[in-house]
Amino acid sequence: MAPAHLDVVCRPTNGKTPRKHWHESGWSRSLLTFRVLMYSLAIISLVLYTFCDSAFFPICYLPRFWLAGHCNGLAELLSPGVNSTTCPQWTALHPTKYRGLSEDLDVAYNSEDFKQRAIQALGDAVRVPTESYDDNGPVGEDSRWDTFAELHRVLEASFPRIYKSLNVTKVNTYGLIFHWQGSTSAKPYILTAHQDVVPVEEQTIEEWKHDPYSGYYDGTWIWGRGTCDDKGDLIRQLLAIDSLLKQGFSPARTLILSYGFDEESKGIEGAGHLARYLEETYGRDSFALLLDEGDLYTDTGGIVFATPSTSEKGYLDVKITVSTLGGHSSVPPSHTSIGLLSRFIAAVEDNPHQASLSRRGTPFATTQCLAAYDPAYPEDLRKLARKAVADDAALKVLQERLLASDPLYKAVLGTTQAVDLIEGGVKVNALPERANAVVNHRIAEHSSVAELQQHMIDLLTPLATKYDLALVAFGSNVTRGGAGEVVLSDFLGTALEPSPVTPTGYGPWALLQGSIKAAFESSPTRNSSKVVVVPSLSIGNTDTQFYWNLTKHIFRFSPSFDTDRFNGEHTVNEGKRCSVTLFSLLMQFPKLAFRADSMNEGVRFYTKFILNVDESDLP
Ligand SMILES: *[C@@H]1O[C@H](CO)[C@@H](O)[C@H](O)[C@H]1NC(C)=O
Ligand SMILES: *[C@@H]1O[C@H](CO)[C@@H](O)[C@H](O)[C@H]1NC(C)=O
Ligand SMILES: *[C@@H]1O[C@H](CO)[C@@H](O)[C@H](O)[C@H]1NC(C)=O
Ligand SMILES: *[C@@H]1O[C@H](CO)[C@@H](O)[C@H](O)[C@H]1NC(C)=O
Ligand SMILES: *[C@@H]1O[C@H](CO)[C@@H](O)[C@H](O)[C@H]1NC(C)=O
Ligand SMILES: [Zn+2]
């Protein structure tokens, strides 16, 4: 479709046709000269526009600027209803067997009664301050976990029907598993969320118009810590299940709810134990799919994108410890352990990891989707993205252009590093025997913990040798030395590989897409507008890191708009529209309040998703 458009609108004619009306007047001669000039300029521009992809040649800008304005269809901007080979879209999937049930519930969810009930249930959950601290001790030893018992009482009071009808198991005291037995032996599936919230810091208290644990409803917003992350998801899942129970629905496929309670710290006490319990009880790879919290709907100005994450970056904190012989500062060596450590740090910072846009990676898939469907995507990038599907040179240029467009792309396309901690020296007149620093890494989807470790070994070995230090890296002796040693280690033992990438070609992904579209397109507030569903890479980590053994179909998606999350003066992202990226950092902003209307929108999504999975033939 694009080439036809190009023919009609943008290709300059070559001057063959209108010959017959020439008059040899001075006026027409100058007109002819003018036309020849214009045609030549147009042809040169088109040639440059087509073959000139580098941002570094200023001559490329002019034709781009000139032609891009006229040729908006040039590189296949698709309307959201159209399928594409580079970003496959399935149509909305409405329950068929349970069509009537689904429609009845759509009506119920729009009632004022339901809205009030949803506000009440979320408010009640938010009023229990289930804060999770980085330094929490194990459950049973640290009494700060006790608030979770109160949350359990609140949930039971809000959802007596669920507690009566489903089997509830507590794992490691505060982990919650709800088991809803299906009538068939089809593989069960899991919805997850977390019960804990980020502690409220004293100095942020004045940002809160209403107490962070008030759960106050002001007519638009429900206020409080956890409304957005992640009690909103948890309560909306329970509301969907409660409504289905009330209608007498009983599932064909077993549904499991798994709710951890320390996602905001390490996740080990909650999801860590829950995952082990699920693997022991149901077996490895025994679930059809898993849906956790994650990325949202974003309205990029006309087109709405939903961006479930299909992978997460990995993680490694490397501690660099330099030990030298001590001594007195009055007779110092040329380099103390602090001086040596600074050289290692400089080497690390001077050799950042190379970003890479690979056709097999998730960021490439996201880029293709934005290029195909986002009207605000820069035209030259749209064209480049299309070309990059098969053309290696174009892929390289696209990578450079994306990296130049937004610093976020460095994080999306590569392993990042940040020297975040440093320690050393005890006294101004004593040589420091030991100094250390910790480098935080988020590992690219295409890399691994081992590759990162090797990068550091390769980088630091020559320096260790130069200063006659023994290098011990991650448990092995790399080089010997007489002047001391430098040790590389996993700081808190929290190494995490990049997650497996969820397949997006078929089955569960198509079903998730279809359910998102069905919920969105049937929203009373969305006027039947369409949504494009795009796989994305998450640059942070969720509880899903513990669930890899249970299924390869792991999705991270919260059925809310970015604008449903209130963040003080402005809603998150307000005023910062960046069409080139949708890899949002939403999860990292403090959120103060959640839009009440988003409650029923989300419940509608979970309901349709549950019904669709239930009647599907997913293996
Ligand atoms: C869209 O395209 C994909 C792959 O090209 C295909 O698998 C899928 O069935 C198509 N969707 C529709 C609704 O035709
Ligand atoms: C609860 O567990 C019992 C015994 O394992 C089982 O028979 C029953 O179907 C379960 N009920 C639900 C709703 O899952
Ligand atoms: C490393 O070298 C030290 C001292 O030479 C030795 O004690 C230790 O066993 C070695 N470790 C490994 C893993 O080889
Ligand atoms: C839907 O239509 C109504 C009435 O025309 C309008 O006020 C509202 O803004 C529209 N909503 C969206 C999401 O476009
Ligand atoms: C997944 O399985 C591997 C291999 O059996 C095991 O070592 C690992 O602990 C399991 N992961 C979790 C999170 O349970
Ligand atoms: Zn969360």
XYZ file of C-alpha atoms and ligand atoms in Angstrom, residues 525-527 529, ligand 4:
18
model
C -15.772 5.293 28.038
C -13.651 4.434 25.023
C -16.211 4.883 22.242
C -11.770 2.942 19.811
C -16.023 9.508 23.757
O -17.042 10.370 23.259
C -17.469 11.357 24.182
C -18.662 12.085 23.580
O -18.434 12.362 22.232
C -16.287 12.295 24.489
O -16.676 13.257 25.420
C -15.152 11.446 25.074
O -14.026 12.277 25.294
C -14.781 10.323 24.128
N -13.819 9.477 24.801
C -12.695 9.081 24.223
C -11.789 8.237 25.044
O -12.405 9.392 23.094
